[in-house]
Coordinates of C-alpha atoms and ligand atoms in Angstrom, one line a residue:
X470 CA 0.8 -5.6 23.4
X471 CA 2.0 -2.2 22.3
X472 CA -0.8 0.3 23.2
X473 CA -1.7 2.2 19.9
X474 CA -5.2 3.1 18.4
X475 CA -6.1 4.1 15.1
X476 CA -8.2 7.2 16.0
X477 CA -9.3 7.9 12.6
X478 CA -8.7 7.1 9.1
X479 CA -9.3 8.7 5.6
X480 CA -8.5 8.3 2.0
X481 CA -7.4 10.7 -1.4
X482 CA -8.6 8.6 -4.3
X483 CA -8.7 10.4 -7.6
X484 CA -11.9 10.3 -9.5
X485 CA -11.1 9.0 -12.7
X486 CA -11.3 5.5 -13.5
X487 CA -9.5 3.3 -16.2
X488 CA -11.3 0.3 -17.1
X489 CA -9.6 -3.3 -18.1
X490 CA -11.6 -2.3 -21.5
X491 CA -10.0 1.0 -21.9
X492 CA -6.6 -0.6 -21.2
X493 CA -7.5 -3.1 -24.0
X494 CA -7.7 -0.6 -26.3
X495 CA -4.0 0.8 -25.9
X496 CA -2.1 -2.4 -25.4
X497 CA -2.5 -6.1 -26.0
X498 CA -4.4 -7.5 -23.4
X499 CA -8.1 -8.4 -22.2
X500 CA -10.3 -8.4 -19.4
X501 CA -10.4 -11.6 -19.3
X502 CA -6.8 -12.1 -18.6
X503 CA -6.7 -9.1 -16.6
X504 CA -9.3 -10.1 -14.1
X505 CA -8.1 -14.2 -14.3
X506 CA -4.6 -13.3 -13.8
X507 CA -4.7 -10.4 -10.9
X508 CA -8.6 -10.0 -9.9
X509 CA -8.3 -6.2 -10.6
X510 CA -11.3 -4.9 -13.0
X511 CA -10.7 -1.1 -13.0
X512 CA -8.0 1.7 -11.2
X513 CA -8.3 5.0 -10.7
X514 CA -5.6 7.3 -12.5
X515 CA -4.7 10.8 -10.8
X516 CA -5.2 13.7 -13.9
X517 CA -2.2 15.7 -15.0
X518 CA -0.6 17.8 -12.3
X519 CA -2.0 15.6 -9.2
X520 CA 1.0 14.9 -7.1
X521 CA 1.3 12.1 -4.5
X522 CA 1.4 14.8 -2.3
X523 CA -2.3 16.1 -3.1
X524 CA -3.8 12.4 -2.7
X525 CA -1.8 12.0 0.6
X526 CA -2.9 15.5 1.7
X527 CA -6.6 14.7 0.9
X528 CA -6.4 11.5 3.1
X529 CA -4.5 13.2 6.1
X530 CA -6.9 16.0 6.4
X531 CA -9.9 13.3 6.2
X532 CA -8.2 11.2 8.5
X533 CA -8.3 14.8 10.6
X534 CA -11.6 15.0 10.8
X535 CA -12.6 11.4 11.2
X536 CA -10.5 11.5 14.4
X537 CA -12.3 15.2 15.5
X538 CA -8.4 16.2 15.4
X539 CA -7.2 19.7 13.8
X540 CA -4.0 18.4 11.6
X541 CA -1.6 21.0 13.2
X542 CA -2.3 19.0 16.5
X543 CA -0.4 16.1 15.0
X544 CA 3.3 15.4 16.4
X545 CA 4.5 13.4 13.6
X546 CA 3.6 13.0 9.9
X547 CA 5.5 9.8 8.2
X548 CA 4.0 9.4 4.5
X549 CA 5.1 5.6 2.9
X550 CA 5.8 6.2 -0.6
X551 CA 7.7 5.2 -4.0
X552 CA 6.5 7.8 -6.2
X553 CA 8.1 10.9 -4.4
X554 CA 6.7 14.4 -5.6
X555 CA 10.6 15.4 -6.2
X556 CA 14.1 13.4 -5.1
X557 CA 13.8 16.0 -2.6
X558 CA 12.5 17.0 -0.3
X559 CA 10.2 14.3 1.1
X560 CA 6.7 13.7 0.4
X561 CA 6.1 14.4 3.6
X562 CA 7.2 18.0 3.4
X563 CA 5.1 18.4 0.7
X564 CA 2.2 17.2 2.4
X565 CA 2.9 19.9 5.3
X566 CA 3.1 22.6 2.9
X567 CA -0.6 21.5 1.4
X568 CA -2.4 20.4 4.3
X569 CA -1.5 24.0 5.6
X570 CA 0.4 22.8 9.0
X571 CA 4.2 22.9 10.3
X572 CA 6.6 22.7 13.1
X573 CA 6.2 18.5 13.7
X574 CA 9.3 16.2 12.2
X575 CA 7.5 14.9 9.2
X576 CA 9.4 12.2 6.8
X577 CA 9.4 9.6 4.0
X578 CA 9.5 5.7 4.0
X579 CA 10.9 4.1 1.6
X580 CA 9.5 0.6 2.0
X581 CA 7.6 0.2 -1.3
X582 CA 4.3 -1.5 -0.5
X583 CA 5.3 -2.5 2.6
X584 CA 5.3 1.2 3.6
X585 CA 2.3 1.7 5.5
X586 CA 3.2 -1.6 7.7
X587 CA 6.6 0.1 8.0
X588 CA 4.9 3.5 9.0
X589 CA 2.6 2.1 11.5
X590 CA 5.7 0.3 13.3
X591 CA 7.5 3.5 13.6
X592 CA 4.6 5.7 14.7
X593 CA 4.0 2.6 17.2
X594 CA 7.4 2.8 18.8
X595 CA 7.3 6.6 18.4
X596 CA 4.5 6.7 20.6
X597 CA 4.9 3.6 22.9
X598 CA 8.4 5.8 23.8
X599 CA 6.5 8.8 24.5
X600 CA 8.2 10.5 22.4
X601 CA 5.0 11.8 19.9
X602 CA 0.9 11.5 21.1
X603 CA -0.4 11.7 17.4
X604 CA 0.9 10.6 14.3
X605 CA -0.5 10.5 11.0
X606 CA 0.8 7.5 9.0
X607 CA -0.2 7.8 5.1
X608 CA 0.5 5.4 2.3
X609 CA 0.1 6.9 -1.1
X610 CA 1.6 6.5 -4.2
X611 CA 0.7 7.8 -7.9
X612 CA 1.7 5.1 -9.5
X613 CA 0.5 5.9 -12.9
X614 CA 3.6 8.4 -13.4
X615 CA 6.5 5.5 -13.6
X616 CA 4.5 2.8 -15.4
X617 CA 5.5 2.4 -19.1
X618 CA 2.2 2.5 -20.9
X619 CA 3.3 0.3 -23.5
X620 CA 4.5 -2.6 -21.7
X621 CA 1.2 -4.9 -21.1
X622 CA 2.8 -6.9 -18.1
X623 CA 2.9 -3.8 -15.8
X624 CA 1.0 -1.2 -16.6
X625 CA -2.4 -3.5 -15.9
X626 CA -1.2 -3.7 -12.6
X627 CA -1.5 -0.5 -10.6
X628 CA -3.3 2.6 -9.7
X629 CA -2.9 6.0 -7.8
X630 CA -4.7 6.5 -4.3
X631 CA -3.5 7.6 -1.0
X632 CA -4.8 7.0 2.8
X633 CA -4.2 7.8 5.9
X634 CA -4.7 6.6 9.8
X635 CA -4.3 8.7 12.5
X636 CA -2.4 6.6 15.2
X637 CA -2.5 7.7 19.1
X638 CA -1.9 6.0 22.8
X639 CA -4.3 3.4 23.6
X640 CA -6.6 3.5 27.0
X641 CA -5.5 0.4 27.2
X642 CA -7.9 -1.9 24.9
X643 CA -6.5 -1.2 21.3
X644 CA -2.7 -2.3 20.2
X645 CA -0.4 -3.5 18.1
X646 CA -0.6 -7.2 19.5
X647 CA 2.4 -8.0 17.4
X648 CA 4.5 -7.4 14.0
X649 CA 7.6 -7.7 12.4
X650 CA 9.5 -5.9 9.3
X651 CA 11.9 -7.3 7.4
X652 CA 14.2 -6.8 4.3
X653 CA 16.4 -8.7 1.4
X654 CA 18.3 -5.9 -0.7
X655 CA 19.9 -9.0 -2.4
X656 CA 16.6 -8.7 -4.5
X657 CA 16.3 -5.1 -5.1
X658 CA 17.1 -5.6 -8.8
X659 CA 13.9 -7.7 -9.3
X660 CA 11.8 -4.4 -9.2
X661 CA 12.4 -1.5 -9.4
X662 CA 12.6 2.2 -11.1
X663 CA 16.3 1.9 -12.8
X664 CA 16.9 5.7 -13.3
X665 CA 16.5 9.0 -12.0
X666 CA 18.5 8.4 -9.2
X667 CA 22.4 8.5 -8.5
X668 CA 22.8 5.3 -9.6
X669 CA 21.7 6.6 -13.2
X670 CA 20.8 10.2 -13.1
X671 CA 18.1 11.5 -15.9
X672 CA 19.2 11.5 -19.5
X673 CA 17.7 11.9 -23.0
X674 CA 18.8 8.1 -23.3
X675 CA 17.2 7.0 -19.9
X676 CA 14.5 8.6 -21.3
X677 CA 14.3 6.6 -24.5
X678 CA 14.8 3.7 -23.0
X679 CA 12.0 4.2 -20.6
X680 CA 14.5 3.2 -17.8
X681 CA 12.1 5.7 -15.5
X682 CA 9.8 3.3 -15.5
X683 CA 8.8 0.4 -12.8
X684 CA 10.8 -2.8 -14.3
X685 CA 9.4 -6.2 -12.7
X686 CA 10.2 -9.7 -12.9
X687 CA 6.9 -10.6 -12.1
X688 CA 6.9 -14.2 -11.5
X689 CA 10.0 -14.0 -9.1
X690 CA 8.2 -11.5 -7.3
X691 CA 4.6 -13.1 -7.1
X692 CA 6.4 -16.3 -5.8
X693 CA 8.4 -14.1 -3.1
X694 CA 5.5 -12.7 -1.8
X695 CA 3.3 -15.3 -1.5
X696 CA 6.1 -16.8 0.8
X697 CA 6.9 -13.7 3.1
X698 CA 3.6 -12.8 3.3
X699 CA 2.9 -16.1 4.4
X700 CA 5.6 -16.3 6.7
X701 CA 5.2 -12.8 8.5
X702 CA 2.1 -13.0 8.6
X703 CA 2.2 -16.6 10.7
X704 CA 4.9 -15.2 12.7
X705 CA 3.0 -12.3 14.0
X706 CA -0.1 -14.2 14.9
X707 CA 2.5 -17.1 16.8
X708 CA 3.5 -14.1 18.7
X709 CA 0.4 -12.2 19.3
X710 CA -1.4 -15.7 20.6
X711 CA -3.5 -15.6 17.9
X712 CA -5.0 -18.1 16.0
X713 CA -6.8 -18.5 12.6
X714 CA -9.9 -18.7 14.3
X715 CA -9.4 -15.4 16.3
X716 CA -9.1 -13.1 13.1
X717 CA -11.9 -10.7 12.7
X718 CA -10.7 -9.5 9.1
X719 CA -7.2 -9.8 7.4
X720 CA -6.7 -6.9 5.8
X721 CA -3.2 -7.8 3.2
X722 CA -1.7 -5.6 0.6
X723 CA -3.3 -5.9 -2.5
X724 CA -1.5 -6.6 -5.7
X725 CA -3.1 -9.6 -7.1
X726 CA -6.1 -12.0 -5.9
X727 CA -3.8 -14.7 -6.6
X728 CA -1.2 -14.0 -3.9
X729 CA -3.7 -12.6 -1.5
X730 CA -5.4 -16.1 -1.6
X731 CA -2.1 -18.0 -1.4
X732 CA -1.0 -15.8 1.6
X733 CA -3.9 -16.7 3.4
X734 CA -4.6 -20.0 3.3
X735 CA -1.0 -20.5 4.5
X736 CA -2.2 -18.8 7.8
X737 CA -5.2 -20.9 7.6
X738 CA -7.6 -17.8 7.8
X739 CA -10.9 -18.3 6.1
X740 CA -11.8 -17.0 3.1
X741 CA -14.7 -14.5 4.0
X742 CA -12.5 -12.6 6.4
X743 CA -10.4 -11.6 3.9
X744 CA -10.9 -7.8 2.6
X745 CA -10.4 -6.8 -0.6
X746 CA -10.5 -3.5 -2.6
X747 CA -8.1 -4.7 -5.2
X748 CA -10.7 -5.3 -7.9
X749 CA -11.7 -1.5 -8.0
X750 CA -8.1 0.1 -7.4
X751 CA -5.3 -2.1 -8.5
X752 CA -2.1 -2.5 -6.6
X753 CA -1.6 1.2 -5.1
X754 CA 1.5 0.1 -3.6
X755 CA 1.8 1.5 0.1
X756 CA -1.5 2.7 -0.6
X757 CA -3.5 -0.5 -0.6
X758 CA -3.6 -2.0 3.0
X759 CA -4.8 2.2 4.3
X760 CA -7.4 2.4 1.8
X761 CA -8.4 -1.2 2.4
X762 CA -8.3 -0.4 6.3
X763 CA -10.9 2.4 5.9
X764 CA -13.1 1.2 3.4
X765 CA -13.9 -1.9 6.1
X766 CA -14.0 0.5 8.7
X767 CA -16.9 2.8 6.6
X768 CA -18.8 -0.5 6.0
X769 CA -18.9 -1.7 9.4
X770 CA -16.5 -4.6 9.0
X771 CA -13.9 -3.2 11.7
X772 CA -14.9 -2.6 15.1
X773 CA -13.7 -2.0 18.8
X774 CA -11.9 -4.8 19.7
X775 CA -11.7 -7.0 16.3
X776 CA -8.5 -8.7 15.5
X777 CA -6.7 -7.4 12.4
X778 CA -4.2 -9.0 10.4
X779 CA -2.1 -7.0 7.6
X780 CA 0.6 -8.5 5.7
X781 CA 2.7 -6.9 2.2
X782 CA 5.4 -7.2 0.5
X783 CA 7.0 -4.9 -2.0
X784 CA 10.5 -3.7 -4.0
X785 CA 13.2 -4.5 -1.7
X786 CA 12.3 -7.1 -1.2
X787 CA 10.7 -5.6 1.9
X788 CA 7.4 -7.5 3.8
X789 CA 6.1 -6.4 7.1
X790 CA 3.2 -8.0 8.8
X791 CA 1.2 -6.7 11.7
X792 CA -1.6 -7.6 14.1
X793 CA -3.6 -5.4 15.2
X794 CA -6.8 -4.9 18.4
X795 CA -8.8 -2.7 17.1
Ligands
LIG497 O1 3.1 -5.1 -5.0 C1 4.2 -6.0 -5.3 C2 4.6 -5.8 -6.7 N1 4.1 -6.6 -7.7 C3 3.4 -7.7 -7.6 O2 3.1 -8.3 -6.6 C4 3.2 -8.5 -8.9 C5 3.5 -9.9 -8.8 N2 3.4 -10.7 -10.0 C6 2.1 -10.9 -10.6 O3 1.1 -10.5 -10.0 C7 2.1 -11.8 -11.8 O4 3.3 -12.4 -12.0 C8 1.6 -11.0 -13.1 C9 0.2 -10.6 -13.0 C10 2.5 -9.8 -13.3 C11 1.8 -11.9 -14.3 O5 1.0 -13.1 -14.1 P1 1.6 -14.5 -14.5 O6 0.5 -15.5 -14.3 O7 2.8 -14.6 -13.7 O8 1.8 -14.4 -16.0 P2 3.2 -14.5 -16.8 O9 4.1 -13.4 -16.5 O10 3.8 -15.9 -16.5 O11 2.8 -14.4 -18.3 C12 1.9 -15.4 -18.9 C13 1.6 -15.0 -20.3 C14 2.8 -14.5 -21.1 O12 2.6 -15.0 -22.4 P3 3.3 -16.3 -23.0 O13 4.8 -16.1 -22.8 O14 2.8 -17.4 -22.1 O15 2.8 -16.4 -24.4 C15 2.7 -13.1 -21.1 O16 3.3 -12.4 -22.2 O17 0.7 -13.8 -20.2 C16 1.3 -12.8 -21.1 N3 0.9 -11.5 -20.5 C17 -0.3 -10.9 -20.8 N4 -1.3 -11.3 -21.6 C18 -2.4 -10.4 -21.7 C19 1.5 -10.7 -19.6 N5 0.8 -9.6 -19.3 C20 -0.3 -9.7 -20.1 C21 -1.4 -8.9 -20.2 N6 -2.4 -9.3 -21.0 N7 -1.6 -7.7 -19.5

């Protein structure tokens, strides 16, 4: 075991909320096949001018305060995230300059929604190394910014959010028991945002072509995941020494019911220790699994010394899966 413990945790939700009804009325699509197909029934949507950076900053400065901890205390700030504020500089940065704090090395992950996952391994080895004490790992994403509105097989799928977990050295009871990240940029094509990058810098015709906008091949991707998922997931618990019946909650990323379910009756976990929050925000991408994490925490589901399992899987491909002692 890696000693690590999640001191605190908080989230930046917007308030607005976008039901499957509302989205009926601008594209082709129902509720019914909405909530048959994914399990999401409503997202929130950050209002004009709302950055990533503003939701991540919320959650960080909650996180703060959850864990008694004034932000500028932190040694590390690593922010998971595919919907940058700008190309450059980071997220991250961003964050700094709105949370009101400076000095500590603070950076992006690209890892789609396996970001958080890949955050928390980081801040884990940061601070197993003694290099940092405190790091705040955020996942947030405003998602709502690179979806085609038009195009009925994505834009049902996400929402904007942000949270945040303050990670410090363990006494000794709390750790990362085991995890593993991994990668296949064979796939990357699969999904992704084609332009605004060097690959195809901005245009008027990138523009007309909405080629700034997330372009999925959702089938391949819903059968990848349910497979690394699976398989991370599975691994991790082999190497932690935990079994299916040891699980307090799994806590995956959250992009549809569908592959959640899949991914864990693969690992043979049962189905009323799974958590979900995907029916009220959507797929937030790296957001998801943070959120998740403290909305279980506020309602008492995650205590001192529970066994956590987390498991995603995003553009890439990337996956990670962790387990966690609370
Ligand atoms: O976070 C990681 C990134 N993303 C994901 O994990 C998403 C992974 N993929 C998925 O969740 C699913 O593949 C989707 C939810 C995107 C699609 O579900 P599906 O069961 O794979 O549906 P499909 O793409 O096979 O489409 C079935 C039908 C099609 O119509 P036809 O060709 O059978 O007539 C689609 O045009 O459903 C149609 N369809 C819709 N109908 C109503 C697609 N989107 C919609 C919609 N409303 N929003």
């Amino acid at each position: 075991m890696r000693g690590i413990k999640i001191v605190g945790t908080g989230v930046g939700l917007p308030s607005q909320i976008v039901t499957n009804f509302d989205l009926a009325r601008r594209v082709d699509t129902s509720d019914e096949w909405i909530t048959d197909r994914t399990g999401i029934r409503e997202r929130r949507i950050a209002e004009p001018g709302v950055a990533t950076s503003d939701l991540c900053a919320e959650a960080v400065r909650a996180a703060c305060a959850d864990a008694s901890l004034a932000p500028d205390s932190l040694d590390g700030l690593i922010v998971a995230t595919s919907t940058t504020d700008t190309l450059f500089p980071s997220t991250a940065c961003w964050v700094q300059r709105k949370v009101g704090i400076k000095g500590m090395p603070a950076f992006d992950v690209s890892a789609g929604c396996s970001g958080f996952l890949y955050g928390l391994e980081l801040a884990t080895a940061l601070i197993t190394s003694g290099t940092m004490r405190r790091v705040a790992v955020v996942g947030g994403e405003v998602m709502s910014r690179v979806v085609n509105w038009d195009d009925r097989g994505t834009c049902v799928l996400f929402g904007d959010g942000a949270g945040a977990a303050i990670v410090t050295a363990s006494d000794g009871s709390s750790g990362l028991l085991a995890s593993n990240c991994g990668a296949d940029g064979s796939l990357a094509p699969i999904l992704y945002q084609p332009a605004g990058g060097s690959q195809m810098p901005a245009t008027h015709e990138t523009v007309d072509a909405h080629a700034h906008t997330v372009h999925m091949e959702g089938n391949t991707v819903f059968k990848h995941a349910v497979v690394a998922m699976s398989t991370a997931a599975v691994q991790a618990m082999r190497d932690a020494e935990v079994g299916p019946e040891d699980v307090t909650l799994m806590v995956p990323h959250q992009a549809n019911m569908r592959i959640m379910e899949a991914a864990r009756e693969r690992c043979g976990i049962e189905r009323d220790k799974m958590y979900s929050v995907l029916h009220k925000y959507g797929n937030m991408s790296a957001a998801t699994i943070p959120v998740a994490l403290h909305e279980a925490r506020t309602e008492g589901r995650i205590k001192d010394g529970d066994i956590i399992v987390s498991t995603a899987f995003g553009t890439g491909f990337t996956w990670a899966a962790s387990v966690l002692r609370w």
